[in-house]
Amino acid sequence: MSIAELPFTDTERGADPVPESAADRPAHGLDDLRAWVDEIAALTEPDEVVWYDGSLREADRLTKLLVAEGKLIRLNPEWRPNSFLARTDPGDVARVEDRTFICSDDEQDAGPTNNWREPSTMRAELREVFAGSMRGRTLYVVPFSMGPVGGPISQLGVQLTDSAYVAVSLGTMTRVTDDVLALIDAGAPWVATVHSVGYPLVDDHDHRRDDVAWPCNETKYIVQFPETREIWSYGSGYGGNAILAKKCFALRIASVMARDEGWLAEHMLIVKVTSPEGRAYHLAAAFPSACGKTNLAMLRPSIPGWTVETIGDDIAWLRQGPDGRLRAINPEAGFFGVAPGTGPSTNATAVDTLWGNTIFTNVALRDDGDVWWEGLTEQPPAHLIDWRGEDWTPDSGRPAAHPNSRFTVSAAQCPAIADDWDAFDGVPIDAILFGGRRATNVPLVSQARDWRHGVFLGATISSEQTAAAEGTVGELRRDPFAMLPFCGYNMADHWGHWLAVGEKLGGDAPAVFQVNWFRKGDDGSYLWPGFAENARVIEWIVRRIEGEAGAVQTPIGRLPIADELDLDGLDLAPDAVDALFRVDQDSWLAECDLTEEFFDRFGGRVPPALRAELASLRYHLR
Ligand SMILES: Nc1nc2c(ncn2[C@@H]2O[C@H](COP(=O)(O)OP(=O)(O)OP(=O)(O)O)[C@@H](O)[C@H]2O)c(=O)[nH]1
Ligand SMILES: O=C([O-])CC(=O)C(=O)O
Ligand SMILES: [Mn+2]
């Protein structure tokens, strides 16, 4: 196919350019791209500009450079070929939600769950911090595609960054190829993203300072301009803050594009499930950060006859296809997964994926030059260098790997990757799952009565805070659609958008379920073994889609009837099943009060259909 014949996505860049912005003109062609790169280079004053082409040769050159600069440690190639360890600054280990801004023209469009700043004020602030911010450094230009290059659900972007670690990571996490430039030259739209670690090596008086292993800045900005589809990130080198294709573009900016164009950009894994009868199904599931997406995406079923293959572990873009069904792509090309808790008994597929060609961040270093983290083996090694670079022994009394330590690895390297994982036009979705980390109340699995009830379940996801973002771990927080930190517009409008998408899908809409692997008994231990055993829940879900499994109607949804969930060979605590599915009237009524309080934060923007769902839930509980 020639470039001229490739189907282009129909995204327009912002209609109302804000004056004095460096990157808000409608961009068409390589000349515009080059002009924009020049403009940012004039602002940030790097020593040189390098176009990164994503090739193995260039990746190799940059990792060698990073090793020479002391920014990456090469792992022992005998255990972990072509793999590296990065240690961040201890203050730069997770997404910074309080420094993440949605700068829509209208504050109401950002909504009460986003930090809003007036766009021109923010632009002025950004110009100040970015001025000269790349002095003494190299500016990398990284053109990338989210999704198969030129695909009907795919989008293009360009990231400018002064971090080689970020450029290489982006090369793993997205498709960085010359084809992207060819599409841009042919006029395809692209999203402009600028990143600086905020650690210039030369000051205003021409004084040079030495670089550090993890340059960053105490002042951080993660800024999205939804109308002009732009991203500016300053002061952090950590994944979710710095690999702008991921959360900033594929969720915050893409969710706005999706709202405007009638599709969905969601914080979801995608899997292909094959039943013992050989029938294939595709499921998409939204769980908040560090609540089990990567684990479910790589599930090895404990029950015979079933297989689960990976399509994506974090982000899904979904669009109604020509056949009327909802089709999904994984816009990413790699995994940026949580290391702790990843071991042979929990996620053997991930362990096998990480055999080489991996960048680890903030895990511990073994004396033999390999890596370790809590959960990789039952017994920790006798001695390690911890994520801060300090000596560690099992009685040090602190974790050796940071709880949010991560691996960056190519999706193609996953042994369980599905053959259709990079299908040009995506895969048809049969079921959507919503889940959170709830010690109480929420049952192991339930089915929504219909799409509208499903949207209510998505809108009311709540979860105990994890280490994936700065904040108090364990506190309960509302995380609608697992998108609280990632929705680029008013969350209540997002619910309305989901309802509208459901209307369009009609009878072709996927079935919707809610799951919770994390319910605890009175003694504080998990009631459900989780991980591989979650296949039993997947089986019930597939049987429900096929109309083969029974369910009982309860006020909160349809629960499996006794014996429909295969528990054969499971060693559950006495009463565990009862406790996993108990619907306690009083605590659910209290939950309703919390939901109403939460809805009230959005005032009149909450879709009446969701208020009606809440009223109906209360009515049936009483
Ligand atoms: N008890 C229990 N823990 C689980 C289960 N699945 C995942 N976990 C744990 O949850 C943590 C995070 O899991 P991930 O699969 O990495 O979470 P994620 O949703 O992909 O996280 P992000 O990459 O931050 O979006 C790990 O410590 C896992 O061991 C489960 O079924 N049961
Ligand atoms: O974005 C990140 O830093 C990692 C991630 O997947 C999440 O937090 O959901
Ligand atoms: Mn995530």
XYZ file of C-alpha atoms and ligand atoms in Angstrom:
664
model
C 0.000 0.000 0.000
C 1.365 3.432 -0.839
C 1.290 6.161 1.764
C -1.397 8.004 -0.152
C -3.733 5.019 0.167
C -3.348 4.521 3.905
C -6.520 5.323 5.808
C -6.059 8.362 7.987
C -7.751 9.003 11.270
C -9.982 12.023 11.170
C -8.698 13.886 14.212
C -8.320 17.612 13.751
C -5.864 19.413 15.951
C -7.352 22.217 18.034
C -9.528 24.725 16.270
C -8.705 27.735 18.452
C -4.959 28.176 18.736
C -3.993 30.046 21.879
C -1.664 32.906 20.930
C 2.050 32.660 21.726
C 1.986 28.896 22.047
C 4.886 26.996 20.592
C 2.917 24.019 19.410
C -0.674 24.786 18.673
C -0.738 25.363 14.952
C -2.486 22.768 12.870
C 0.455 20.627 11.861
C 0.644 19.245 8.355
C 3.743 17.750 6.890
C 7.338 17.420 7.943
C 8.021 21.116 7.448
C 5.609 21.924 10.248
C 7.185 19.266 12.429
C 10.652 20.669 11.776
C 9.493 24.226 12.424
C 7.987 23.124 15.738
C 11.169 21.276 16.749
C 13.169 24.446 15.952
C 10.792 26.514 18.039
C 11.093 24.235 21.075
C 14.870 24.053 20.623
C 15.017 27.871 20.582
C 13.061 27.910 23.848
C 14.905 25.110 25.673
C 18.418 25.642 24.191
C 19.758 22.064 23.939
C 23.346 21.497 22.701
C 22.059 19.361 19.857
C 18.929 17.870 18.346
C 18.838 14.152 17.520
C 16.030 12.396 15.657
C 15.446 9.002 17.247
C 14.364 6.336 14.756
C 13.599 3.498 17.175
C 16.022 1.096 15.483
C 17.936 -1.502 17.477
C 21.134 0.272 16.500
C 19.974 3.605 17.928
C 18.544 1.982 21.071
C 21.883 0.257 21.560
C 23.776 3.511 21.068
C 21.622 5.308 23.660
C 21.744 2.561 26.292
C 25.549 2.465 25.925
C 25.630 6.217 26.375
C 23.390 5.963 29.460
C 25.656 3.294 30.948
C 28.740 5.437 30.260
C 27.031 8.389 31.972
C 26.179 6.270 35.039
C 22.444 6.567 34.416
C 21.869 2.899 33.670
C 23.561 -0.164 35.121
C 24.062 -2.968 32.627
C 22.834 -6.243 34.173
C 24.907 -9.398 33.908
C 24.248 -10.529 30.316
C 24.545 -14.140 31.407
C 21.276 -13.787 33.363
C 19.623 -10.838 31.676
C 21.013 -9.976 28.206
C 20.676 -6.416 26.950
C 18.959 -5.385 30.193
C 19.487 -2.431 32.487
C 18.686 -1.020 35.890
C 17.797 2.615 36.466
C 17.594 4.109 39.951
C 15.481 7.225 40.174
C 15.891 10.118 42.509
C 14.033 9.018 45.696
C 11.625 11.919 45.122
C 10.697 10.858 41.587
C 9.174 7.385 41.898
C 5.518 7.692 40.830
C 2.958 9.817 39.043
C 2.448 13.217 40.674
C -1.295 13.771 40.546
C -1.212 17.075 42.426
C 1.120 18.474 39.743
C -0.960 17.129 36.849
C -3.064 19.790 35.153
C -5.885 19.823 32.627
C -5.838 23.245 30.993
C -9.122 23.336 29.141
C -10.470 26.714 28.074
C -13.457 26.251 30.392
C -12.811 25.138 33.984
C -16.083 23.178 34.013
C -14.754 20.998 31.198
C -11.914 19.775 33.451
C -14.398 19.001 36.229
C -13.936 18.710 39.990
C -11.592 15.699 39.870
C -8.900 17.379 37.746
C -6.543 20.224 38.630
C -7.484 23.005 36.247
C -5.382 26.004 35.300
C -6.270 28.775 32.930
C -4.426 27.924 29.685
C -2.656 31.224 28.974
C -1.471 31.557 32.593
C -0.140 28.007 32.407
C 1.549 28.716 29.076
C 3.346 31.680 30.600
C 4.510 29.541 33.546
C 5.655 26.783 31.222
C 7.579 29.185 29.021
C 9.443 30.312 32.089
C 10.422 26.856 33.349
C 11.213 25.477 29.888
C 13.376 28.470 28.926
C 16.912 27.079 28.743
C 15.830 23.875 30.516
C 17.747 21.629 28.089
C 21.062 23.526 28.172
C 24.004 21.173 27.962
C 21.750 18.297 26.905
C 20.552 16.583 23.752
C 16.992 17.075 22.591
C 15.619 13.822 21.158
C 12.797 13.954 18.620
C 10.731 10.769 18.872
C 7.902 10.313 16.334
C 5.622 7.464 17.398
C 2.390 5.691 16.531
C -0.142 4.557 19.103
C -1.565 1.405 17.558
C -0.544 -0.176 14.243
C 0.927 2.518 11.991
C -1.896 3.944 9.850
C -4.598 1.792 11.488
C -8.183 3.047 11.665
C -8.105 3.358 15.472
C -4.440 4.478 15.683
C -3.035 7.972 16.303
C 0.351 9.600 15.804
C 2.424 11.706 18.155
C 5.847 13.256 18.509
C 7.674 13.568 21.817
C 10.557 15.949 22.329
C 12.616 14.959 25.361
C 15.988 15.752 26.896
C 16.200 12.292 28.476
C 17.768 9.405 26.570
C 16.184 7.025 29.121
C 12.769 8.374 28.161
C 13.543 8.200 24.421
C 14.600 4.558 24.675
C 11.619 3.690 26.906
C 9.271 5.367 24.436
C 10.875 3.295 21.692
C 9.812 0.164 23.585
C 6.393 1.379 24.676
C 5.251 2.677 21.268
C 5.911 2.097 17.583
C 8.783 4.370 16.628
C 9.551 3.904 12.936
C 10.248 5.971 9.846
C 6.735 5.070 8.628
C 5.425 7.516 11.212
C 7.369 10.345 9.588
C 6.086 9.262 6.187
C 2.499 9.524 7.454
C 3.184 12.909 9.024
C 4.695 14.073 5.746
C 1.576 12.887 3.966
C -0.484 15.158 6.196
C -1.639 12.872 9.003
C -2.379 14.759 12.233
C -0.149 14.220 15.252
C -0.135 15.134 18.922
C 2.699 17.410 20.088
C 4.383 16.532 23.378
C 7.362 18.184 25.088
C 9.314 16.776 28.022
C 12.244 18.098 30.022
C 13.700 16.643 33.203
C 14.277 20.247 34.272
C 17.964 19.881 35.085
C 19.920 22.128 32.722
C 23.681 21.690 32.893
C 24.506 25.311 32.114
C 23.075 28.303 33.994
C 22.326 31.888 32.888
C 25.919 32.917 33.652
C 27.348 30.152 31.500
C 28.441 28.103 34.518
C 28.410 24.389 33.847
C 27.483 21.800 36.475
C 27.957 18.036 36.480
C 25.085 15.798 35.521
C 23.587 13.368 38.053
C 22.441 9.751 37.656
C 18.757 10.734 37.685
C 18.303 14.360 36.715
C 14.933 15.830 37.711
C 13.524 18.909 39.376
C 11.621 19.357 42.634
C 9.152 21.496 40.702
C 7.059 19.344 38.415
C 4.437 20.047 35.787
C 2.427 17.416 33.902
C 0.229 19.574 31.699
C -2.413 18.674 29.165
C -4.075 21.211 26.848
C -7.124 19.270 25.635
C -8.331 21.726 23.005
C -4.969 21.934 21.219
C -4.101 18.286 21.968
C -0.743 19.251 23.510
C 1.269 17.880 26.413
C 4.057 19.575 28.371
C 5.902 17.700 31.106
C 8.644 19.147 33.292
C 10.761 18.016 36.216
C 10.225 14.230 36.283
C 11.788 11.275 34.506
C 9.363 8.669 35.919
C 7.274 6.657 33.408
C 3.737 7.927 33.857
C 5.005 11.516 34.109
C 7.593 11.377 31.334
C 6.692 8.740 28.720
C 4.060 11.114 27.396
C 2.586 8.673 24.869
C 1.199 6.636 27.752
C -1.024 8.241 30.373
C -0.800 11.830 29.099
C -1.624 11.090 25.449
C -3.219 7.638 25.253
C -5.587 8.474 28.133
C -5.850 12.192 28.994
C -5.658 13.655 25.476
C -7.115 10.596 23.718
C -10.143 10.562 26.053
C -10.947 14.074 24.844
C -10.464 13.076 21.188
C -12.685 10.067 21.873
C -15.403 12.240 23.442
C -15.344 14.536 20.401
C -15.312 11.690 17.861
C -17.513 9.024 19.461
C -14.984 6.434 20.619
C -13.415 5.431 23.969
C -9.874 5.733 25.395
C -9.750 3.679 28.589
C -7.416 2.420 31.329
C -8.064 -1.203 30.363
C -6.252 -4.433 29.666
C -7.387 -6.573 26.727
C -7.235 -10.371 26.629
C -8.241 -13.128 24.261
C -9.849 -16.072 26.059
C -10.324 -19.448 24.380
C -12.787 -21.934 25.875
C -12.316 -25.730 25.929
C -14.694 -25.815 22.933
C -12.167 -23.684 21.032
C -14.303 -20.558 20.906
C -12.434 -17.242 21.259
C -13.640 -14.206 23.205
C -12.089 -10.814 23.809
C -12.436 -9.116 27.179
C -11.447 -5.600 28.243
C -11.050 -4.787 31.925
C -10.591 -1.513 33.815
C -8.883 -1.718 37.206
C -7.160 1.239 38.902
C -3.349 1.492 38.891
C -1.625 -1.419 40.668
C -4.890 -3.368 40.967
C -4.125 -6.321 38.724
C -4.377 -5.401 35.024
C -0.980 -6.765 34.011
C -1.615 -9.896 36.067
C -4.991 -10.592 34.465
C -3.620 -9.748 31.015
C -1.017 -12.502 31.459
C -3.184 -15.010 33.321
C -2.294 -18.704 33.104
C -5.616 -20.405 33.877
C -5.639 -22.939 36.701
C -8.586 -24.783 35.118
C -8.049 -27.241 32.280
C -8.978 -26.448 28.695
C -8.930 -22.664 28.972
C -6.279 -20.360 27.540
C -5.794 -16.655 28.043
C -3.600 -14.672 25.659
C -2.394 -11.118 26.105
C -3.389 -8.219 23.869
C -2.742 -5.255 26.148
C -2.103 -4.688 29.852
C -2.937 -1.046 30.510
C -4.714 0.955 27.823
C -7.464 0.205 25.312
C -8.856 2.360 22.525
C -12.314 1.184 21.522
C -14.341 2.182 18.519
C -17.479 0.830 16.859
C -16.412 -1.106 13.776
C -18.111 -1.339 10.381
C -19.857 -4.508 11.614
C -21.456 -2.532 14.455
C -19.417 -4.204 17.198
C -17.083 -2.484 19.617
C -13.507 -3.118 18.462
C -10.415 -2.457 20.568
C -6.702 -1.955 20.050
C -3.893 -1.827 22.549
C -2.322 1.475 21.481
C 0.955 0.584 23.211
C 3.743 -1.709 22.041
C 5.260 -2.539 25.418
C 4.560 -3.147 29.076
C 5.483 -0.741 31.876
C 4.568 -3.139 34.659
C 4.787 -3.215 38.456
C 7.686 -5.489 39.512
C 6.888 -6.324 43.180
C 4.480 -9.223 43.461
C 5.514 -10.534 40.025
C 6.822 -14.074 40.484
C 6.539 -17.601 39.105
C 3.480 -18.362 41.246
C 1.627 -15.108 40.501
C 2.610 -14.049 36.983
C 4.920 -16.598 35.382
C 4.225 -15.115 31.952
C 5.640 -11.761 33.020
C 8.673 -13.477 34.547
C 9.244 -15.260 31.221
C 8.742 -12.021 29.291
C 11.532 -10.338 31.250
C 14.339 -12.723 30.204
C 16.230 -9.904 28.480
C 15.895 -6.614 26.556
C 14.315 -5.035 29.615
C 14.842 -1.785 31.485
C 14.121 -2.170 35.195
C 13.538 0.911 37.303
C 13.958 0.973 41.102
C 14.256 -2.785 41.651
C 17.108 -4.255 43.726
C 20.457 -5.412 42.319
C 21.840 -8.840 43.185
C 25.523 -9.465 43.813
C 25.644 -11.564 40.626
C 24.474 -8.614 38.534
C 20.872 -9.743 38.124
C 17.771 -8.071 39.591
C 15.415 -8.941 42.443
C 12.200 -7.598 43.923
C 9.776 -8.667 46.634
C 7.739 -11.597 45.336
C 10.193 -12.727 42.630
C 11.360 -15.591 44.845
C 10.032 -16.728 48.186
C 13.411 -16.376 49.873
C 15.205 -13.070 49.361
C 18.917 -13.231 48.520
C 21.196 -12.793 51.544
C 22.541 -9.509 50.211
C 21.328 -6.925 47.732
C 21.845 -3.323 46.725
C 18.419 -1.768 47.274
C 16.599 0.647 44.958
C 18.332 3.601 46.628
C 21.759 2.085 45.982
C 22.335 1.033 49.597
C 23.349 -2.305 51.090
C 20.371 -4.465 52.004
C 19.899 -7.732 53.885
C 16.653 -9.555 54.731
C 16.687 -8.029 58.210
C 17.088 -4.460 56.980
C 13.408 -3.946 57.762
C 12.584 -2.165 54.502
C 11.702 -3.292 50.996
C 14.649 -3.853 48.664
C 12.680 -2.788 45.592
C 10.469 0.299 45.613
C 6.768 -0.743 45.804
C 6.225 1.067 42.478
C 9.367 -0.295 40.817
C 8.691 -1.192 37.196
C 9.875 -3.079 34.126
C 9.793 -1.754 30.566
C 9.701 -4.474 27.935
C 8.411 -4.997 24.420
C 4.955 -6.624 24.146
C 6.162 -8.814 21.291
C 8.491 -10.526 23.756
C 5.569 -11.839 25.841
C 5.218 -15.607 25.297
C 1.437 -15.344 25.796
C 0.921 -12.551 23.271
C -2.131 -13.242 21.072
C -1.689 -13.555 17.324
C -4.226 -10.760 16.840
C -2.671 -8.429 19.438
C -1.666 -5.913 16.787
C -4.606 -6.484 14.428
C -4.844 -3.429 12.184
C -8.500 -2.776 13.023
C -8.530 -4.224 16.541
C -10.450 -7.112 18.083
C -14.208 -7.346 18.810
C -14.941 -6.981 22.535
C -17.391 -9.490 24.072
C -17.300 -8.320 27.683
C -16.130 -5.377 29.751
C -15.011 -5.846 33.359
C -14.750 -3.187 36.050
C -12.807 -3.861 39.219
C -11.120 -2.306 42.188
C -9.266 -3.223 45.321
C -12.014 -3.518 47.907
C -11.552 -5.278 51.243
C -15.305 -5.180 51.888
C -18.721 -5.084 50.220
C -17.933 -5.663 46.536
C -18.468 -9.334 45.582
C -15.978 -11.487 43.695
C -18.025 -11.127 40.524
C -21.383 -9.779 39.425
C -22.990 -9.025 36.092
C -24.635 -5.735 35.230
C -28.296 -5.960 34.250
C -27.667 -3.932 31.108
C -25.282 -1.336 29.659
C -26.740 1.477 31.763
C -26.239 -0.493 34.961
C -22.757 -1.341 33.687
C -21.963 2.352 33.316
C -23.162 2.821 36.914
C -20.768 0.068 38.044
C -17.925 1.757 36.152
C -18.807 5.170 37.556
C -18.782 3.853 41.129
C -15.490 1.933 41.103
C -13.619 2.652 44.274
C -10.324 1.298 45.429
C -7.787 1.454 48.165
C -4.926 3.783 47.177
C -1.787 2.020 45.888
C 1.841 3.041 45.438
C 1.382 3.905 41.744
C 0.767 7.532 42.657
C 1.996 9.791 45.448
C -0.490 9.619 48.351
C -1.468 7.612 51.431
C -1.476 3.924 50.510
C -4.611 2.076 51.665
C -7.034 5.016 51.813
C -10.305 4.366 49.985
C -10.783 6.537 46.963
C -13.397 6.782 44.244
C -11.840 5.888 40.926
C -14.587 5.903 38.292
C -13.711 3.752 35.275
C -10.211 3.506 36.851
C -9.802 6.865 35.092
C -9.755 9.295 38.035
C -6.195 10.499 37.294
C -6.491 9.951 33.533
C -9.740 11.442 32.233
C -8.870 14.602 30.296
C -12.319 16.126 30.742
C -15.210 16.327 33.194
C -15.685 12.849 34.674
C -19.478 13.192 34.700
C -19.356 13.944 30.958
C -17.317 10.752 30.585
C -20.229 8.799 32.082
C -22.612 10.528 29.705
C -20.287 9.666 26.834
C -20.327 5.992 27.849
C -24.130 6.035 27.898
C -24.145 7.579 24.412
C -21.698 4.957 23.091
C -23.998 2.262 24.512
C -26.980 3.779 22.690
C -25.072 3.583 19.417
C -23.968 -0.012 20.044
C -27.490 -1.106 20.959
C -27.810 -4.882 20.854
C -24.159 -5.220 19.827
C -22.922 -3.769 23.135
C -20.624 -6.047 25.154
C -21.878 -7.523 28.437
C -20.589 -5.727 31.545
C -19.273 -7.306 34.762
C -17.774 -6.183 38.059
C -14.987 -8.144 39.753
C -13.068 -7.821 43.030
C -10.108 -10.114 43.766
C -9.309 -8.303 47.003
C -12.180 -8.932 49.427
C -10.901 -9.826 52.897
C -12.189 -11.955 55.739
C -12.540 -10.851 59.352
C -8.948 -11.913 59.982
C -7.736 -9.475 57.314
C -6.574 -12.098 54.829
C -7.750 -12.337 51.218
C -10.804 -14.573 50.798
C -9.964 -15.393 47.179
C -6.638 -16.873 46.024
C -6.657 -14.681 42.901
C -4.094 -14.794 40.073
C -4.377 -18.096 38.103
C -7.602 -18.926 39.966
C -9.252 -15.823 38.505
C -9.727 -18.047 35.443
C -12.699 -19.549 37.301
C -14.363 -16.149 37.289
C -13.478 -15.675 33.602
C -15.108 -19.034 32.902
C -18.353 -17.916 34.567
C -18.251 -14.657 32.592
C -17.832 -16.505 29.284
C -20.593 -18.969 30.220
C -22.838 -16.024 30.986
C -22.128 -14.489 27.579
C -23.087 -17.830 26.042
C -26.239 -17.989 28.164
C -25.010 -21.226 29.743
C -24.503 -20.163 33.369
C -27.152 -19.194 35.846
C -27.291 -16.070 38.001
C -29.409 -14.670 40.788
C -30.764 -11.171 40.607
C -29.691 -9.063 43.606
C -30.006 -5.300 44.150
C -26.334 -4.835 43.182
C -26.356 -7.071 40.089
C -26.451 -10.692 38.993
C -24.404 -13.085 41.106
C -23.439 -16.660 40.208
C -25.918 -19.157 41.582
C -24.511 -21.890 43.814
C -22.348 -24.423 41.961
C -22.151 -22.285 38.805
C -18.697 -21.033 39.786
C -16.219 -23.880 39.420
C -14.461 -24.187 42.800
C -13.158 -27.729 42.275
C -9.852 -28.341 43.983
C -9.735 -24.918 45.630
C -8.715 -24.787 49.248
C -10.938 -21.958 50.487
C -11.482 -20.937 54.100
C -14.784 -22.156 55.564
C -17.564 -19.701 54.681
C -15.258 -17.991 52.157
C -17.746 -18.341 49.308
C -20.514 -16.942 51.429
C -18.286 -14.053 52.504
C -17.133 -13.397 48.923
C -20.708 -12.904 47.732
C -22.407 -11.490 50.842
C -24.517 -8.432 50.087
C -24.848 -6.614 53.368
C -27.820 -4.284 53.274
C -26.533 -1.713 55.774
C -23.086 -1.363 54.315
C -24.533 -1.125 50.812
C -26.904 1.627 51.945
C -23.880 3.403 53.419
C -22.106 2.849 50.087
C -25.092 4.508 48.369
C -24.681 7.569 50.590
C -21.018 7.797 49.623
C -21.936 7.423 45.953
C -24.486 10.207 46.245
C -21.932 12.473 47.939
C -19.517 11.682 45.144
C -22.112 12.328 42.424
C -23.026 15.625 44.089
C -19.520 16.896 43.468
C -20.432 16.969 39.769
C -23.786 18.713 40.325
C -26.074 18.867 37.321
C -23.546 17.207 35.016
C -24.279 13.714 36.362
C -26.391 11.918 33.731
C -29.956 11.453 35.044
C -29.722 7.768 34.092
C -27.025 7.276 36.748
C -29.046 9.135 39.408
C -31.890 6.770 38.471
C -29.597 3.749 38.898
C -28.656 4.962 42.377
C -32.290 5.522 43.336
C -33.199 2.066 42.080
C -30.327 0.473 44.000
C -31.500 2.144 47.226
C -35.091 1.115 46.593
C -34.164 -2.531 46.097
C -31.869 -2.612 49.128
C -34.652 -1.431 51.462
N -4.398 -10.692 46.024
C -4.254 -10.466 44.709
N -3.328 -9.598 44.292
C -3.221 -9.377 42.972
C -4.041 -10.069 42.026
N -3.689 -9.638 40.786
C -2.708 -8.718 40.966
N -2.413 -8.571 42.276
C -1.347 -7.701 42.852
O -1.624 -6.353 42.541
C -0.420 -5.627 42.312
C -0.483 -4.873 41.013
O -0.807 -5.727 39.957
P -0.626 -5.303 38.435
O -1.185 -6.420 37.611
O 0.778 -4.925 38.196
O -1.523 -3.976 38.392
P -1.868 -2.999 37.161
O -3.333 -2.717 37.256
O -1.365 -3.562 35.892
O -1.040 -1.681 37.557
P -0.605 -0.368 36.690
O 0.524 -0.781 35.808
O -0.174 0.579 37.775
O -1.772 0.177 35.942
C 0.710 -6.649 42.348
O 1.345 -6.571 43.587
C -0.003 -7.968 42.196
O 0.705 -9.013 42.813
C -4.997 -11.016 42.511
O -5.744 -11.647 41.762
N -5.068 -11.177 43.870
O 1.439 5.503 34.492
C 2.224 4.912 35.223
O 3.169 5.456 35.798
C 2.063 3.454 35.456
C 0.704 2.992 35.286
O 0.422 2.197 34.424
C -0.331 3.524 36.180
O -0.010 4.216 37.147
O -1.516 3.231 35.923
Mn -1.859 1.726 34.465
